[in-house]
Coordinates of C-alpha atoms in Angstrom, one line a residue:
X1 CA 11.7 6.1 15.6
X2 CA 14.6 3.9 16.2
X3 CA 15.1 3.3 19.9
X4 CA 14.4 0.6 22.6
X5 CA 11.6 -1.1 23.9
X6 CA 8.6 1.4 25.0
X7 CA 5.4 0.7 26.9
X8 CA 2.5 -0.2 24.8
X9 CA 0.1 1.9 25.5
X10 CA -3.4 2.3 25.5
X11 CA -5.0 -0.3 23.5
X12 CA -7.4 0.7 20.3
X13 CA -9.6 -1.2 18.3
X14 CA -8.0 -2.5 14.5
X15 CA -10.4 -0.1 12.7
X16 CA -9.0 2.8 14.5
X17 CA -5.3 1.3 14.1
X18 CA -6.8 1.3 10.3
X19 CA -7.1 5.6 11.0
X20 CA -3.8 5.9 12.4
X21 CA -1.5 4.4 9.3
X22 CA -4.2 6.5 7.1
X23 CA -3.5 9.2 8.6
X24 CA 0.4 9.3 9.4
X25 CA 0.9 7.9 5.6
X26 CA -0.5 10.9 3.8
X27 CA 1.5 13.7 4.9
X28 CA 3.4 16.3 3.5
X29 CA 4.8 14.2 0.7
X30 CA 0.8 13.8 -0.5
X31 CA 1.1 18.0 -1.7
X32 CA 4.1 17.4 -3.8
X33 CA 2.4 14.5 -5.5
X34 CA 0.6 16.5 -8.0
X35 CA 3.5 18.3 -9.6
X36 CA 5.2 15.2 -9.7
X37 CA 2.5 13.5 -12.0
X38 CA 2.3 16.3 -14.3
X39 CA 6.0 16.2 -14.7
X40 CA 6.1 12.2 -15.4
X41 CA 3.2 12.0 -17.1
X42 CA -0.4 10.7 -16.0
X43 CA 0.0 7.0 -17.2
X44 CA 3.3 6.5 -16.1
X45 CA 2.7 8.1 -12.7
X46 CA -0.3 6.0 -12.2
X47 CA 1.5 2.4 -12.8
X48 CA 4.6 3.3 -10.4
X49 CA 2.2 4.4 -7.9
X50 CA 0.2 1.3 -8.0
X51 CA 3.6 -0.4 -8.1
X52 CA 4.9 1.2 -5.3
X53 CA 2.0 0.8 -3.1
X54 CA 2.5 -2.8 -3.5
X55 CA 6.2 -2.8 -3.0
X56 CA 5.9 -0.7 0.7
X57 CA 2.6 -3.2 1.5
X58 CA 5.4 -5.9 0.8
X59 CA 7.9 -4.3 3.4
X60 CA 5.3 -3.7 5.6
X61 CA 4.0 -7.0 6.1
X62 CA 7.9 -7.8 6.5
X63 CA 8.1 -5.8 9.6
X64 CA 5.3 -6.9 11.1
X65 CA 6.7 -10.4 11.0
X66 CA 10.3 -9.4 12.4
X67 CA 8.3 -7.8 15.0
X68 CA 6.6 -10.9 15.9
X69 CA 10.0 -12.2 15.8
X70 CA 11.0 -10.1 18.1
X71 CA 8.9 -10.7 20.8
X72 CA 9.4 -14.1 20.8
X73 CA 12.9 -14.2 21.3
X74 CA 12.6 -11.3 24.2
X75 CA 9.8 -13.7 25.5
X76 CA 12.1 -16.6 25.7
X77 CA 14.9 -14.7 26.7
X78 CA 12.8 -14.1 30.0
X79 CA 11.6 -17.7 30.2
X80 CA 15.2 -18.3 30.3
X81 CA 16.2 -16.3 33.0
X82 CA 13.3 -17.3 35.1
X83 CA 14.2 -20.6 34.6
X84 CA 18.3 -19.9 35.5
X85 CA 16.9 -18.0 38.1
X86 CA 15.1 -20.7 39.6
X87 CA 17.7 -23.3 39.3
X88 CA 20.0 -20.8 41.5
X89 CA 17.4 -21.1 44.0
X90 CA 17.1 -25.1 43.8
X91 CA 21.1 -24.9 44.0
X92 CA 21.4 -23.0 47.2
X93 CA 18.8 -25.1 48.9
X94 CA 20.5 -28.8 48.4
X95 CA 19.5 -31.0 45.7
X96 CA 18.2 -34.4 46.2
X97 CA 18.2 -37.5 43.8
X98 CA 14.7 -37.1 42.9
X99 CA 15.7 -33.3 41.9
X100 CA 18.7 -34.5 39.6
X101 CA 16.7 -36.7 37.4
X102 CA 13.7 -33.9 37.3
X103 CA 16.4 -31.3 36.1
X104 CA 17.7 -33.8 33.6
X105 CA 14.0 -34.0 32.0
X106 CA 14.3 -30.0 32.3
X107 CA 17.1 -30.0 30.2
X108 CA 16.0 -32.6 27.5
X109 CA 12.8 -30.4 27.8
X110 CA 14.8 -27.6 26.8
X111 CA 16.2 -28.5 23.7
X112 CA 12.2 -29.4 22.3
X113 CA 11.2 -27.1 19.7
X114 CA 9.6 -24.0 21.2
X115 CA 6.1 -25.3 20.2
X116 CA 5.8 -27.8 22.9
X117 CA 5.8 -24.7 25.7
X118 CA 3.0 -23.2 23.5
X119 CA 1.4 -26.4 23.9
X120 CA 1.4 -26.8 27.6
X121 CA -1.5 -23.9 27.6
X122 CA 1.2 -20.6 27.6
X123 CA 0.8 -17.4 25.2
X124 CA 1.6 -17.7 22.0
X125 CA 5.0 -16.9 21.6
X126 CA 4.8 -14.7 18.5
X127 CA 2.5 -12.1 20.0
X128 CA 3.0 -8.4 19.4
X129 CA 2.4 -7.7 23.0
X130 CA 5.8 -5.3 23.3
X131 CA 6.7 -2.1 21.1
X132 CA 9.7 -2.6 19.9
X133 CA 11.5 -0.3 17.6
X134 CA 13.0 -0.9 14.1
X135 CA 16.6 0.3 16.5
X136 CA 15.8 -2.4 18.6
X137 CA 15.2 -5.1 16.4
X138 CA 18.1 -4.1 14.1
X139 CA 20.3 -4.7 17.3
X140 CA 18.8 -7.8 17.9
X141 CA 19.2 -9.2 13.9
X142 CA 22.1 -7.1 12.8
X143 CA 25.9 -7.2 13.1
X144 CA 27.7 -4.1 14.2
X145 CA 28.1 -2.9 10.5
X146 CA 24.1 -3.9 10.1
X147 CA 22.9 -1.8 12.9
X148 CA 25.6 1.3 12.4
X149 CA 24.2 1.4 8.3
X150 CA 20.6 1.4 9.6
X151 CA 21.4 4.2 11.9
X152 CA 22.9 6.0 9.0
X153 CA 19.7 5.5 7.1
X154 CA 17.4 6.5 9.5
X155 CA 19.3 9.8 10.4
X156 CA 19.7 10.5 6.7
X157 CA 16.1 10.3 6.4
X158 CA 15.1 12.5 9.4
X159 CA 17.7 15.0 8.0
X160 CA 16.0 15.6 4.6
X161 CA 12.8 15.1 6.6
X162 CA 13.7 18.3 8.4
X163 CA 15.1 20.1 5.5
X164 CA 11.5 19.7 3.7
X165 CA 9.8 21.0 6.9
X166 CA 12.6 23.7 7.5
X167 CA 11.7 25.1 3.8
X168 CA 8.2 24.3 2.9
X169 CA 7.2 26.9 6.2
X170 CA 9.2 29.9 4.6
X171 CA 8.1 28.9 1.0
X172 CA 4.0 29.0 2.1
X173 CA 4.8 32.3 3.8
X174 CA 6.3 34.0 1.1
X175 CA 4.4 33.2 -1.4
X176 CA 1.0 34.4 0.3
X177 CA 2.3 37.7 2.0
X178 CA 4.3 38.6 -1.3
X179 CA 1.2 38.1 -2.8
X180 CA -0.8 39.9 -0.7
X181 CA 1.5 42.9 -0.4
X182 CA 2.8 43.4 -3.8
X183 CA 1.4 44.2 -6.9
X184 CA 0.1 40.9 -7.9
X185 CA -2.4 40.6 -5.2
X186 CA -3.4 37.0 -5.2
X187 CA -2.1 35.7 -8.3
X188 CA -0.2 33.2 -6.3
X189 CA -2.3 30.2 -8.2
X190 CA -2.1 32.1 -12.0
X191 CA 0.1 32.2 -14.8
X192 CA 2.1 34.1 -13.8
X193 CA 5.8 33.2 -13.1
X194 CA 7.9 34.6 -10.6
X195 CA 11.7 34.9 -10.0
X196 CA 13.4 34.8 -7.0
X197 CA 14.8 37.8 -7.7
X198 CA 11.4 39.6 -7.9
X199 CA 10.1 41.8 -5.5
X200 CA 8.0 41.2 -3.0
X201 CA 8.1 44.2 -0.2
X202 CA 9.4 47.2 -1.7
X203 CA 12.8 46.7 -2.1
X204 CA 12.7 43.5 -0.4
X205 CA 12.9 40.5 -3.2
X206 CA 11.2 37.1 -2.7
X207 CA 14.0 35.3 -1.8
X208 CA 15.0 37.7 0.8
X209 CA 12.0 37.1 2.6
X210 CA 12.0 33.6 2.4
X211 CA 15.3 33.6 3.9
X212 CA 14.0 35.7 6.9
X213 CA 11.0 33.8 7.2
X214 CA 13.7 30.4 7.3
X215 CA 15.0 32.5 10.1
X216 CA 12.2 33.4 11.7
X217 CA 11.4 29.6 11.4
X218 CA 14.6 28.5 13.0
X219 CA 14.4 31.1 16.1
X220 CA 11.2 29.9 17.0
X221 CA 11.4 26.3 16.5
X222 CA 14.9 25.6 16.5
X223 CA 15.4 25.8 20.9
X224 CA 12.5 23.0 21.0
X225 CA 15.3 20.8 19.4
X226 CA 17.0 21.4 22.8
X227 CA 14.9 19.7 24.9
X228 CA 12.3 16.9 25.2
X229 CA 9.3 17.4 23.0
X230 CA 6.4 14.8 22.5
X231 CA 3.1 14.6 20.6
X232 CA 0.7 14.7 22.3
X233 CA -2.8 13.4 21.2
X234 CA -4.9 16.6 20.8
X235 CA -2.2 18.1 19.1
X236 CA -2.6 14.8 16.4
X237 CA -6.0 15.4 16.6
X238 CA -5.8 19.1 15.7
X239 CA -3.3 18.4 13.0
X240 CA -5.1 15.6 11.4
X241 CA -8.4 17.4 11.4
X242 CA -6.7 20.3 9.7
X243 CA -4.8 17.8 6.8
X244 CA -8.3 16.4 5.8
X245 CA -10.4 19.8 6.1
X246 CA -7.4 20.9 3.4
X247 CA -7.1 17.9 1.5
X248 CA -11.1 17.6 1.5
X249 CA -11.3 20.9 0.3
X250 CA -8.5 21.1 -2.5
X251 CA -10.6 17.8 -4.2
X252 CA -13.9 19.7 -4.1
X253 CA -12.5 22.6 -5.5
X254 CA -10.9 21.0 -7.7
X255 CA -13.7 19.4 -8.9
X256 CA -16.1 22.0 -9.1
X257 CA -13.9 24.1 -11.5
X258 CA -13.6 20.6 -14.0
X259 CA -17.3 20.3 -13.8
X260 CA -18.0 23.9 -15.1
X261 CA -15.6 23.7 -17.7
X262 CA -13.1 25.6 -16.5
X263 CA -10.0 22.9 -16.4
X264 CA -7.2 23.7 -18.1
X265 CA -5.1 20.8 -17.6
X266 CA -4.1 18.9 -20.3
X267 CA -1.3 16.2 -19.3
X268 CA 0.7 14.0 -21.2
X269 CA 0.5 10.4 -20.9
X270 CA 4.5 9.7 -20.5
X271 CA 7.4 12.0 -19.7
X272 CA 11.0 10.1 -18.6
X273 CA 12.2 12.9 -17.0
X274 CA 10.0 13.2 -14.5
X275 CA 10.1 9.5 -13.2
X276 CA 12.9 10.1 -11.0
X277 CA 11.8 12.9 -8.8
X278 CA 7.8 10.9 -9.2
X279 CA 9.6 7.9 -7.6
X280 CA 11.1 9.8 -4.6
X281 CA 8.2 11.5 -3.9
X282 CA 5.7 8.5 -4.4
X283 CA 8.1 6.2 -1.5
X284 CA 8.4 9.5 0.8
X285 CA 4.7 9.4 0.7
X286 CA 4.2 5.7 1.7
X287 CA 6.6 6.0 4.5
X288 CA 5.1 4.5 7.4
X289 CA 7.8 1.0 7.6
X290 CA 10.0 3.3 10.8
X291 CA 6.7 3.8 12.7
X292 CA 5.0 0.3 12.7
X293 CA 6.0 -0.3 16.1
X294 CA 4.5 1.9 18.0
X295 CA 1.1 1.7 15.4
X296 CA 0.4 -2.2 15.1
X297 CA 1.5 -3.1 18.6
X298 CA -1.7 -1.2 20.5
X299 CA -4.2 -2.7 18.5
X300 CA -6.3 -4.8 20.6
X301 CA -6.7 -8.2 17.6
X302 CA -4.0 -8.4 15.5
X303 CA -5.0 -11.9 13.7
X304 CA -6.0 -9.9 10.6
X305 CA -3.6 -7.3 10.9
X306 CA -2.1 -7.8 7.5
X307 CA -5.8 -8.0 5.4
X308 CA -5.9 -4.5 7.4
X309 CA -3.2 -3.0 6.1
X310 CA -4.0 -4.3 2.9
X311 CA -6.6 -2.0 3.1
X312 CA -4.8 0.9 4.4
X313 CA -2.8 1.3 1.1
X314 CA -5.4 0.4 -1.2
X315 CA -7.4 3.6 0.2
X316 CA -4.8 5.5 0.3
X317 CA -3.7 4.6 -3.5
X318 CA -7.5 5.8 -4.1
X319 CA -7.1 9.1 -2.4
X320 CA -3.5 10.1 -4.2
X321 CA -4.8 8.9 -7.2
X322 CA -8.0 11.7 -6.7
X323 CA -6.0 14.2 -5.5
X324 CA -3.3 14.1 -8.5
X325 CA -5.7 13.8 -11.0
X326 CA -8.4 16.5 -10.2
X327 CA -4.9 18.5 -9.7
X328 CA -3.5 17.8 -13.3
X329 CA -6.9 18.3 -15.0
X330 CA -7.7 21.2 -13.1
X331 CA -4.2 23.3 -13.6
X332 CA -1.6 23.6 -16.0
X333 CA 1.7 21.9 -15.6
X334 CA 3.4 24.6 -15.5
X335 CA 1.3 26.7 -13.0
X336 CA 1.1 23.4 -10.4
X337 CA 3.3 24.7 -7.1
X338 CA 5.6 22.1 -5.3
X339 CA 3.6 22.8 -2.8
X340 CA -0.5 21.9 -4.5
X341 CA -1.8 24.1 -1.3
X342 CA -0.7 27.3 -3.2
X343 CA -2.8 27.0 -5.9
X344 CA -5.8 28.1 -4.2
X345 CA -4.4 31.1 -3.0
X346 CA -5.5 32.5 -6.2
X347 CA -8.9 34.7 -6.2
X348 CA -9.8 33.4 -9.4
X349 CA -9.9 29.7 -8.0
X350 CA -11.5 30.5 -4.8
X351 CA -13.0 33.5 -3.9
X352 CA -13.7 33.5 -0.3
X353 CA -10.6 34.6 1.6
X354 CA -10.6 32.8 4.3
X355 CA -10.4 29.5 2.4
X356 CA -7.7 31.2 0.5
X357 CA -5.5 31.5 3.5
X358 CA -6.2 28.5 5.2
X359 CA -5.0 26.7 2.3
X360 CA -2.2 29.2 1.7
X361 CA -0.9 28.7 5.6
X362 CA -2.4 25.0 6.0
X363 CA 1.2 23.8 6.0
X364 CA 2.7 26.5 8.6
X365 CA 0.4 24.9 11.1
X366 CA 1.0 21.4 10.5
X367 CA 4.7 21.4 9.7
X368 CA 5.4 23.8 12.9
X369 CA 4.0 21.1 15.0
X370 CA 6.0 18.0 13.4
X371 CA 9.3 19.5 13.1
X372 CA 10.6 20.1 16.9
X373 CA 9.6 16.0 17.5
X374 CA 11.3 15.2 14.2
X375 CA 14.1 17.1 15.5
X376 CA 14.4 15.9 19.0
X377 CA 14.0 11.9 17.5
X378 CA 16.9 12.6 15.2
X379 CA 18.8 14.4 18.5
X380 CA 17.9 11.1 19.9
X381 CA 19.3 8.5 16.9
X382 CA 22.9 10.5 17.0
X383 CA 23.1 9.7 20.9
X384 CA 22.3 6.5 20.4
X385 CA 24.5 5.6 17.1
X386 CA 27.5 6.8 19.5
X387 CA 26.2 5.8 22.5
X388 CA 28.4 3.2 24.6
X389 CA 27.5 0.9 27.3
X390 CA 27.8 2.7 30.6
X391 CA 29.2 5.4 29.6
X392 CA 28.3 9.1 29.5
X393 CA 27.8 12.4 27.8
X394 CA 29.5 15.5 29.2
X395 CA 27.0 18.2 29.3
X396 CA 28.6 20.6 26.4
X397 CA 28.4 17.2 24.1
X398 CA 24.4 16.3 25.0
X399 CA 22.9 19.8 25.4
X400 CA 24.8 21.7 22.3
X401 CA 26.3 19.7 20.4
X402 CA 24.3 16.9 19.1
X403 CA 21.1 19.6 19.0
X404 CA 23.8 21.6 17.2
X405 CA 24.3 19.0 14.2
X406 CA 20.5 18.0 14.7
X407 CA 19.4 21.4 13.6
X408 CA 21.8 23.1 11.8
X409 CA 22.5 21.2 8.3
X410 CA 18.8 21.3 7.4
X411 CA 18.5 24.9 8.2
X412 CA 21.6 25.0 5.5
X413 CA 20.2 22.8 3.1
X414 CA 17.0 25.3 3.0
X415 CA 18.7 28.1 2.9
X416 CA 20.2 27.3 0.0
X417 CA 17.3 25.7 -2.0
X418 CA 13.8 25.7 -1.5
X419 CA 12.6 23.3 -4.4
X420 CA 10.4 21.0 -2.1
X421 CA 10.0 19.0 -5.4
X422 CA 13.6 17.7 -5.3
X423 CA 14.4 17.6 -1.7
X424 CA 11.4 15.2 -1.5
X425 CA 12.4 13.1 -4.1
X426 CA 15.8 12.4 -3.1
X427 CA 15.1 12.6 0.2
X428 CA 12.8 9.3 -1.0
X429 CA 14.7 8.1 -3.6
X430 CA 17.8 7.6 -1.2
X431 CA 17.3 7.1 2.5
X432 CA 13.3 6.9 2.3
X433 CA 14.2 3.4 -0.7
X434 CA 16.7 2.2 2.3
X435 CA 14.3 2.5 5.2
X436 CA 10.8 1.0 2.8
X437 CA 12.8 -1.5 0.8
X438 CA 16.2 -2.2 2.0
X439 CA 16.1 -2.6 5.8
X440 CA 12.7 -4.5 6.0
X441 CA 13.9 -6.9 3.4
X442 CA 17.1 -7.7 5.6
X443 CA 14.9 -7.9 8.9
X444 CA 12.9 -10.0 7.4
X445 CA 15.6 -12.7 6.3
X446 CA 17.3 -12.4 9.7
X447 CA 14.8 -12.8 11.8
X448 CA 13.6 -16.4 10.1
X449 CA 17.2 -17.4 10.2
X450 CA 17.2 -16.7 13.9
X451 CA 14.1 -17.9 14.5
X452 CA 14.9 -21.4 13.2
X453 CA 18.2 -21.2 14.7
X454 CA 16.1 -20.0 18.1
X455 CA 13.0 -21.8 17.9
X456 CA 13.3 -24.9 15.5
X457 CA 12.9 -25.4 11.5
X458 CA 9.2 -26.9 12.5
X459 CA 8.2 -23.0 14.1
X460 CA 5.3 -21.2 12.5
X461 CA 5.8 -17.6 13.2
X462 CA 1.7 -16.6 13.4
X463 CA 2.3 -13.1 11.8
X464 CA 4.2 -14.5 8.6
X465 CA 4.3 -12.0 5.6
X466 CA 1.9 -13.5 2.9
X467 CA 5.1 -13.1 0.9
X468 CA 6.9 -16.1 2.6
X469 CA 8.5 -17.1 -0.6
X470 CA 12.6 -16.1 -0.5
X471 CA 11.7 -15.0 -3.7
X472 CA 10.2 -11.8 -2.4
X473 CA 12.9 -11.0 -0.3
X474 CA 15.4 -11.2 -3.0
X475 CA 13.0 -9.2 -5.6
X476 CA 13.0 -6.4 -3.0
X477 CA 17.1 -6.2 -2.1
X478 CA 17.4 -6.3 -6.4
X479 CA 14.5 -3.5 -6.6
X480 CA 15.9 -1.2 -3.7
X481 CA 19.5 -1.4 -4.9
X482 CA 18.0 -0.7 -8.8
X483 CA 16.7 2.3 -7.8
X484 CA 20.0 3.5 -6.3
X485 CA 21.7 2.7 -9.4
X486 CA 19.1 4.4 -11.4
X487 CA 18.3 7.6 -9.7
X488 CA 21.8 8.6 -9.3
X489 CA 22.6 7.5 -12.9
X490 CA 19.9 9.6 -13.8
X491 CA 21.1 12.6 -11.7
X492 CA 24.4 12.3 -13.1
X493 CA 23.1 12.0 -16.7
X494 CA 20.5 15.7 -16.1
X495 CA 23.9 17.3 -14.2
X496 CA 25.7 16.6 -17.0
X497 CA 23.4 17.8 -19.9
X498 CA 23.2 21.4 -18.3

């Protein structure tokens, strides 16, 4: 996520750049989108989703430009050196008359716009040729205080990242082996409502085995945060195939049981209350803004990158928008799960059991795989937030300690909770509205000011967000800090009615 400059790698075609974003934008947040609509209402949830999509294409397009940004200053920079580099050389040798007056043209040279290089037959300047990380271009745009806040953000954001992850595995667990093994053999998906306090092995109640499952979770998982772990690309392959088998298969069902009458949804078309926890769940589900880098740079043409992404999200807005409402129509609000998986564990939705279970355990697989890299990247933020040039880490500092505070405050935070509901939507509605609204908008202004300041007022920066205007940026700062104001208001005003 945030860190330096990495190697490209292998380059891929713009439609299968298109696949990638698809498929690292609808995640986990995309099974806690149906309980959110049915809590805020089907009308309202549809016009802040639509709303919002548009909002993180905005930010989006504003990172690909600071990225383009970024590569053209790192490409001067080196243009720069060379050229330092060669006039050490010309230095040491002697220097003639005829290599004064040529270096004085060098230097008048200089101070032309940047354009006039571009001109004499080099690159273009403003290719995304290099990855470079939102870390890496917040050091480059930022002051001190800019880059330590975006730190903060970031590791904020991985944190409640990892607490979803660290209780959505225990929550799938219990509720298909209590359901299995008690006396309300799969009834998971019915009407029936279930306590905490109920019992789910003998004298064993549900939330005792979801705490020993969050246990078991952290034994097993937990050490990877202790060393290196990376994705690697069958494992994507294998987890994306398994999202869109589950996804694919929740719709159909879905569908199946409206057309032979059998829905009992019947949602509202407005409901207040719910808007806060819809709106943290609908940005944690357009998350992608920390993870542009390392998707747009590979792709082999870039000149329509930003048509691309248009069509990314307006895909995407068409798949949430099936998923949620086949979910509401289908189910009752109040028999839709936090997590929408579990409401095919019921034999009266789908009778096949093997369907049943891969449903029921579809996140164990998927989250198991994403939580030790999620872990080691936010291992990785906290050494570099602290981290000073040249200097060190004593060995009881890098291999306990920051894996220590990596992994032990989510495993709190889900011990104590497991409403995947609200740890999504504040995990959203705070860090996830500062890394989608707040820190694009601010690398977007900086990185025009510097490139005038760099490059000349006259410079066209090639990938320009279609939202050029200052307007936009200032709509977006207004919107993000809004929604700060607003969600905790409205935290503050539920706290205080109970």
């Amino acid at each position: 996520m945030a860190g330096g400059i990495t190697d490209t790698g292998e380059l891929y075609s713009p439609y299968v750049g298109l696949v990638y974003m698809f498929n690292l934008i609808v995640g986990t947040g995309a099974l806690t989108m149906p309980k959110a609509f049915a809590t805020a209402g089907w009308l309202v949830s549809l016009v802040l989703l639509m709303f919002l999509g548009f909002m993180s294409y905005m930010t989006t397009t504003f990172v690909v430009e600071a990225m383009a940004a970024a590569n053209a200053q790192l490409r001067w920079k080196r243009m720069e050196k060379r050229k330092e580099d060669d006039e050490d050389e010309d230095s040491s040798s002697g220097v003639s008359d005829s290599d004064v007056l040529l270096q004085d043209g060098y230097e008048r040279a200089e101070t032309r716009p940047i354009l006039s290089v571009q001109r004499r037959g080099s690159a273009n300047i403003f290719e995304i040729t290099e990855r470079v990380e939102m870390g890496q271009m917040a050091s480059m745009f930022f002051n001190k205080v800019g880059v330590n806040l975006f730190y903060f953000c970031i590791i904020i954001y991985l944190y409640g990242d990892l607490a979803i992850y660290a209780a959505a595995v225990p929550v799938s667990l219990m509720q298909v082996t209590c359901s299995v093994t008690g006396n309300h053999s799969c009834s998971v998906g019915d009407s029936t409502k279930y306590n905490d306090t109920d019992k789910c092995w003998g004298p064993i109640r549900r939330i005792d085995a979801y705490r020993l499952y969050l246990a078991a979770f952290t034994l097993l998982l937990g050490p990877f945060t202790f060393f290196n772990v990376q994705k690697t690309k069958y494992l994507q392959i294998m987890t994306s195939l398994m999202r869109w088998i589950a996804f694919i298969l929740m719709i159909i069902l879905a569908l199946i049981r409206i057309s032979r009458g059998q829905a009992e949804g019947h949602p509202s078309m407005a409901e207040l209350s719910g808007i806060r926890n819809l709106f943290g769940v609908c940005v944690y589900s357009f998350m992608c803004q920390h993870s542009l880098p390392s998707l747009i740079t590979p792709i082999s043409k870039k000149k329509h990158v930003n048509k691309l992404v248009l069509l990314d999200y307006v895909l995407i807005l068409a798949f949430y928008s099936l998923l949620s409402f086949t979910a509401i129509y289908c189910f009752r609000n109040d028999t839709l799960m936090d997590m929408y998986t579990l409401n095919f564990t019921n034999c009266d939705i789908v009778s096949v059991a093997f369907i049943r279970y891969f449903l029921g355990l579809f996140p164990v697989f998927t989250i198991s795989t994403n939580f030790p890299i999620i872990a080691v990247t936010l291992r990785n933020n906290w050494k570099t937030l602290f981290h000073r040039e040249g200097g060190t880490y004593p060995w009881l500092v890098d291999r306990i300690v920051f894996p220590a505070i990596t992994l032990v405050p989510p495993v709190l935070v889900a011990f104590c909770t497991h409403d995947l509901e609200s740890l999504v939507g504040i995990t959203g509605a705070y860090a996830g509205n500062g890394i989608q609204y707040l820190i694009p908008a601010f690398l977007a202004y900086c990185s025009r000011k510097d490139t005038q300041l760099v490059f000349g007022s006259g410079t066209v920066n090639k990938h320009l967000s279609p939202f050029r205007h200052s307007f936009w940026i200032v709509f977006v700062l207004i919107w993000g800090f809004s929604c700060f104001i607003f969600v905790t208001a409205n935290i503050v005003l539920s706290e205080s009615k109970l």
